[in-house]
């Protein structure tokens, strides 16, 4: 969930035993069990890793292991261990902190923190639109339909 230059609006949803996280840019949902279940066996690897969450007061702590070798966060290995902390500081600010630990890649764990400001805007699908040329045609077709013209 590291910041991106655009389309980086995270959305969180909570249900009994689960938290779901979707970031607009990649729109791959992260489904995080928070009911206390253990991590999957180390032999079961996933592209986004195996996440388990827990509440530490007002902070959601997400512990992720079991990444695939191909995941490679900033050159990491499959031994990457990621701990994310999400804390609501006030009504519009969420503090996102993450600690990266991978002894095969870095000499010691490192941490970064990013404050995020709440945005009340719709989430759009992130997709390439052929250099945005297609978008003009899509919109002009929609305007023609609105005028009653057949496409």
PDB file of C-alpha atoms in Angstrom:
ATOM      1  CA  UNK A   1       0.000   0.000   0.000  1.00  0.00           C
ATOM      2  CA  UNK A   2       2.941   2.314  -0.546  1.00  0.00           C
ATOM      3  CA  UNK A   3       1.881   5.683  -1.955  1.00  0.00           C
ATOM      4  CA  UNK A   4       1.537   6.018  -5.705  1.00  0.00           C
ATOM      5  CA  UNK A   5       1.509   9.249  -7.736  1.00  0.00           C
ATOM      6  CA  UNK A   6      -2.209   8.924  -8.590  1.00  0.00           C
ATOM      7  CA  UNK A   7      -5.225   6.624  -8.118  1.00  0.00           C
ATOM      8  CA  UNK A   8      -4.109   5.673  -4.636  1.00  0.00           C
ATOM      9  CA  UNK A   9      -7.341   5.797  -2.681  1.00  0.00           C
ATOM     10  CA  UNK A  10      -7.559   2.882  -0.250  1.00  0.00           C
ATOM     11  CA  UNK A  11     -10.944   1.573   0.842  1.00  0.00           C
ATOM     12  CA  UNK A  12     -11.448  -0.519   3.961  1.00  0.00           C
ATOM     13  CA  UNK A  13     -14.393  -2.711   4.835  1.00  0.00           C
ATOM     14  CA  UNK A  14     -14.842  -4.697   8.010  1.00  0.00           C
ATOM     15  CA  UNK A  15     -17.033  -7.764   8.480  1.00  0.00           C
ATOM     16  CA  UNK A  16     -17.102 -10.278  11.330  1.00  0.00           C
ATOM     17  CA  UNK A  17     -13.628 -11.849  11.409  1.00  0.00           C
ATOM     18  CA  UNK A  18     -12.330 -10.056   8.278  1.00  0.00           C
ATOM     19  CA  UNK A  19     -11.009  -6.739   7.060  1.00  0.00           C
ATOM     20  CA  UNK A  20     -10.899  -6.092   3.321  1.00  0.00           C
ATOM     21  CA  UNK A  21      -8.546  -3.552   1.797  1.00  0.00           C
ATOM     22  CA  UNK A  22      -8.758  -2.367  -1.822  1.00  0.00           C
ATOM     23  CA  UNK A  23      -6.410   0.225  -3.285  1.00  0.00           C
ATOM     24  CA  UNK A  24      -7.699   1.986  -6.404  1.00  0.00           C
ATOM     25  CA  UNK A  25      -4.442   1.704  -8.378  1.00  0.00           C
ATOM     26  CA  UNK A  26      -4.187  -2.076  -8.419  1.00  0.00           C
ATOM     27  CA  UNK A  27      -7.670  -3.016  -7.204  1.00  0.00           C
ATOM     28  CA  UNK A  28      -6.509  -6.432  -5.949  1.00  0.00           C
ATOM     29  CA  UNK A  29      -8.441  -6.863  -2.716  1.00  0.00           C
ATOM     30  CA  UNK A  30      -6.535  -7.839   0.381  1.00  0.00           C
ATOM     31  CA  UNK A  31      -8.716 -10.074   2.542  1.00  0.00           C
ATOM     32  CA  UNK A  32      -7.270 -10.141   6.043  1.00  0.00           C
ATOM     33  CA  UNK A  33      -8.595 -12.539   8.674  1.00  0.00           C
ATOM     34  CA  UNK A  34      -8.692 -10.888  12.109  1.00  0.00           C
ATOM     35  CA  UNK A  35     -10.228 -13.773  14.032  1.00  0.00           C
ATOM     36  CA  UNK A  36      -6.950 -15.210  15.337  1.00  0.00           C
ATOM     37  CA  UNK A  37      -6.288 -17.935  12.766  1.00  0.00           C
ATOM     38  CA  UNK A  38      -2.629 -18.912  12.241  1.00  0.00           C
ATOM     39  CA  UNK A  39      -0.633 -18.246   9.072  1.00  0.00           C
ATOM     40  CA  UNK A  40      -0.772 -20.848   6.318  1.00  0.00           C
ATOM     41  CA  UNK A  41       2.078 -23.390   6.280  1.00  0.00           C
ATOM     42  CA  UNK A  42       5.312 -21.927   4.864  1.00  0.00           C
ATOM     43  CA  UNK A  43       5.010 -24.278   1.866  1.00  0.00           C
ATOM     44  CA  UNK A  44       1.896 -22.410   0.675  1.00  0.00           C
ATOM     45  CA  UNK A  45       3.048 -19.225  -1.050  1.00  0.00           C
ATOM     46  CA  UNK A  46       0.869 -16.482  -2.509  1.00  0.00           C
ATOM     47  CA  UNK A  47       1.626 -13.471  -4.691  1.00  0.00           C
ATOM     48  CA  UNK A  48       0.366 -11.016  -2.072  1.00  0.00           C
ATOM     49  CA  UNK A  49       1.537 -13.219   0.800  1.00  0.00           C
ATOM     50  CA  UNK A  50      -0.527 -14.630   3.644  1.00  0.00           C
ATOM     51  CA  UNK A  51      -1.914 -11.852   5.831  1.00  0.00           C
ATOM     52  CA  UNK A  52      -3.260 -12.109   9.367  1.00  0.00           C
ATOM     53  CA  UNK A  53      -4.568  -9.121  11.273  1.00  0.00           C
ATOM     54  CA  UNK A  54      -5.191  -8.222  14.885  1.00  0.00           C
ATOM     55  CA  UNK A  55      -6.251  -5.152  16.769  1.00  0.00           C
ATOM     56  CA  UNK A  56      -3.754  -3.453  19.077  1.00  0.00           C
ATOM     57  CA  UNK A  57      -5.992  -0.864  20.703  1.00  0.00           C
ATOM     58  CA  UNK A  58      -7.105   1.450  17.874  1.00  0.00           C
ATOM     59  CA  UNK A  59      -4.426   0.150  15.506  1.00  0.00           C
ATOM     60  CA  UNK A  60      -4.977  -2.606  12.968  1.00  0.00           C
ATOM     61  CA  UNK A  61      -1.768  -4.644  12.741  1.00  0.00           C
ATOM     62  CA  UNK A  62      -1.402  -6.765   9.598  1.00  0.00           C
ATOM     63  CA  UNK A  63       1.328  -9.429   9.600  1.00  0.00           C
ATOM     64  CA  UNK A  64       2.126 -10.878   6.160  1.00  0.00           C
ATOM     65  CA  UNK A  65       4.451 -13.780   5.304  1.00  0.00           C
ATOM     66  CA  UNK A  66       4.642 -16.556   2.666  1.00  0.00           C
ATOM     67  CA  UNK A  67       5.257 -14.370  -0.372  1.00  0.00           C
ATOM     68  CA  UNK A  68       6.168 -15.858  -3.729  1.00  0.00           C
ATOM     69  CA  UNK A  69       9.707 -15.318  -4.980  1.00  0.00           C
ATOM     70  CA  UNK A  70       8.216 -13.354  -7.892  1.00  0.00           C
ATOM     71  CA  UNK A  71       6.531 -10.805  -5.596  1.00  0.00           C
ATOM     72  CA  UNK A  72       9.797  -8.918  -4.983  1.00  0.00           C
ATOM     73  CA  UNK A  73       8.945  -5.795  -3.009  1.00  0.00           C
ATOM     74  CA  UNK A  74      11.858  -3.409  -3.720  1.00  0.00           C
ATOM     75  CA  UNK A  75      14.093  -6.382  -4.565  1.00  0.00           C
ATOM     76  CA  UNK A  76      13.063  -8.547  -1.613  1.00  0.00           C
ATOM     77  CA  UNK A  77      13.219 -12.327  -1.524  1.00  0.00           C
ATOM     78  CA  UNK A  78      10.420 -14.779  -0.783  1.00  0.00           C
ATOM     79  CA  UNK A  79      11.478 -14.519   2.886  1.00  0.00           C
ATOM     80  CA  UNK A  80       9.942 -11.054   3.128  1.00  0.00           C
ATOM     81  CA  UNK A  81       8.068 -10.423   6.369  1.00  0.00           C
ATOM     82  CA  UNK A  82       5.833  -7.364   6.255  1.00  0.00           C
ATOM     83  CA  UNK A  83       4.106  -5.791   9.268  1.00  0.00           C
ATOM     84  CA  UNK A  84       1.664  -2.975   8.539  1.00  0.00           C
ATOM     85  CA  UNK A  85       0.027  -0.738  11.131  1.00  0.00           C
ATOM     86  CA  UNK A  86      -3.019   1.406  10.387  1.00  0.00           C
ATOM     87  CA  UNK A  87      -4.018   3.919  13.041  1.00  0.00           C
ATOM     88  CA  UNK A  88      -6.783   6.497  12.739  1.00  0.00           C
ATOM     89  CA  UNK A  89      -5.324   9.720  14.142  1.00  0.00           C
ATOM     90  CA  UNK A  90      -8.496  11.802  13.717  1.00  0.00           C
ATOM     91  CA  UNK A  91     -11.658  11.895  11.596  1.00  0.00           C
ATOM     92  CA  UNK A  92      -9.729  12.489   8.366  1.00  0.00           C
ATOM     93  CA  UNK A  93      -6.201  11.140   8.973  1.00  0.00           C
ATOM     94  CA  UNK A  94      -4.981   7.564   8.885  1.00  0.00           C
ATOM     95  CA  UNK A  95      -1.358   6.818   9.745  1.00  0.00           C
ATOM     96  CA  UNK A  96       0.014   3.966   7.633  1.00  0.00           C
ATOM     97  CA  UNK A  97       3.257   2.462   8.924  1.00  0.00           C
ATOM     98  CA  UNK A  98       5.018  -0.584   7.575  1.00  0.00           C
ATOM     99  CA  UNK A  99       8.078  -2.539   8.624  1.00  0.00           C
ATOM    100  CA  UNK A 100       9.943  -4.655   6.092  1.00  0.00           C
ATOM    101  CA  UNK A 101      12.122  -7.525   7.281  1.00  0.00           C
ATOM    102  CA  UNK A 102      14.110  -9.718   4.881  1.00  0.00           C
ATOM    103  CA  UNK A 103      17.597 -10.731   6.003  1.00  0.00           C
ATOM    104  CA  UNK A 104      18.425 -11.987   2.496  1.00  0.00           C
ATOM    105  CA  UNK A 105      17.920  -8.481   1.106  1.00  0.00           C
ATOM    106  CA  UNK A 106      18.586  -5.928   3.881  1.00  0.00           C
ATOM    107  CA  UNK A 107      20.991  -5.910   6.821  1.00  0.00           C
ATOM    108  CA  UNK A 108      18.196  -5.027   9.250  1.00  0.00           C
ATOM    109  CA  UNK A 109      14.436  -4.358   9.212  1.00  0.00           C
ATOM    110  CA  UNK A 110      13.333  -0.883   8.139  1.00  0.00           C
ATOM    111  CA  UNK A 111      10.167   1.103   8.721  1.00  0.00           C
ATOM    112  CA  UNK A 112       8.338   3.867   6.872  1.00  0.00           C
ATOM    113  CA  UNK A 113       5.295   5.918   7.863  1.00  0.00           C
ATOM    114  CA  UNK A 114       2.852   7.818   5.675  1.00  0.00           C
ATOM    115  CA  UNK A 115      -0.109   9.890   6.872  1.00  0.00           C
ATOM    116  CA  UNK A 116      -3.135   9.480   4.601  1.00  0.00           C
ATOM    117  CA  UNK A 117      -5.960  12.007   4.335  1.00  0.00           C
ATOM    118  CA  UNK A 118      -9.524  10.811   3.847  1.00  0.00           C
ATOM    119  CA  UNK A 119     -10.988  11.616   0.440  1.00  0.00           C
ATOM    120  CA  UNK A 120     -14.704  11.510  -0.251  1.00  0.00           C
ATOM    121  CA  UNK A 121     -14.577  10.539  -3.886  1.00  0.00           C
ATOM    122  CA  UNK A 122     -15.645   7.551  -5.942  1.00  0.00           C
ATOM    123  CA  UNK A 123     -13.190   4.769  -6.688  1.00  0.00           C
ATOM    124  CA  UNK A 124     -12.602   4.153 -10.366  1.00  0.00           C
ATOM    125  CA  UNK A 125     -11.279   1.068 -12.049  1.00  0.00           C
ATOM    126  CA  UNK A 126      -7.603   1.464 -12.841  1.00  0.00           C
ATOM    127  CA  UNK A 127      -7.198   0.574 -16.488  1.00  0.00           C
ATOM    128  CA  UNK A 128      -5.232   1.703 -19.488  1.00  0.00           C
ATOM    129  CA  UNK A 129      -7.376   3.304 -22.147  1.00  0.00           C
ATOM    130  CA  UNK A 130      -5.167   3.060 -25.223  1.00  0.00           C
ATOM    131  CA  UNK A 131      -3.453   6.348 -24.473  1.00  0.00           C
ATOM    132  CA  UNK A 132      -6.895   7.724 -23.503  1.00  0.00           C
ATOM    133  CA  UNK A 133      -7.899   7.959 -27.178  1.00  0.00           C
ATOM    134  CA  UNK A 134     -10.675   5.443 -26.563  1.00  0.00           C
ATOM    135  CA  UNK A 135     -12.103   7.578 -23.779  1.00  0.00           C
ATOM    136  CA  UNK A 136     -13.059  10.347 -26.231  1.00  0.00           C
ATOM    137  CA  UNK A 137     -14.899   7.817 -28.394  1.00  0.00           C
ATOM    138  CA  UNK A 138     -16.656   6.279 -25.384  1.00  0.00           C
ATOM    139  CA  UNK A 139     -17.854   9.685 -24.194  1.00  0.00           C
ATOM    140  CA  UNK A 140     -18.917  10.899 -27.649  1.00  0.00           C
ATOM    141  CA  UNK A 141     -20.861   7.654 -28.132  1.00  0.00           C
ATOM    142  CA  UNK A 142     -22.599   8.169 -24.788  1.00  0.00           C
ATOM    143  CA  UNK A 143     -23.492  11.778 -25.697  1.00  0.00           C
ATOM    144  CA  UNK A 144     -24.931  10.558 -29.033  1.00  0.00           C
ATOM    145  CA  UNK A 145     -27.053   7.975 -27.193  1.00  0.00           C
ATOM    146  CA  UNK A 146     -28.312  10.673 -24.843  1.00  0.00           C
ATOM    147  CA  UNK A 147     -29.474  12.673 -27.858  1.00  0.00           C
ATOM    148  CA  UNK A 148     -31.387   9.651 -29.121  1.00  0.00           C
ATOM    149  CA  UNK A 149     -28.991   8.741 -31.919  1.00  0.00           C
ATOM    150  CA  UNK A 150     -28.301   5.065 -32.460  1.00  0.00           C
ATOM    151  CA  UNK A 151     -24.643   4.056 -32.145  1.00  0.00           C
TER     152      UNK A 151
END
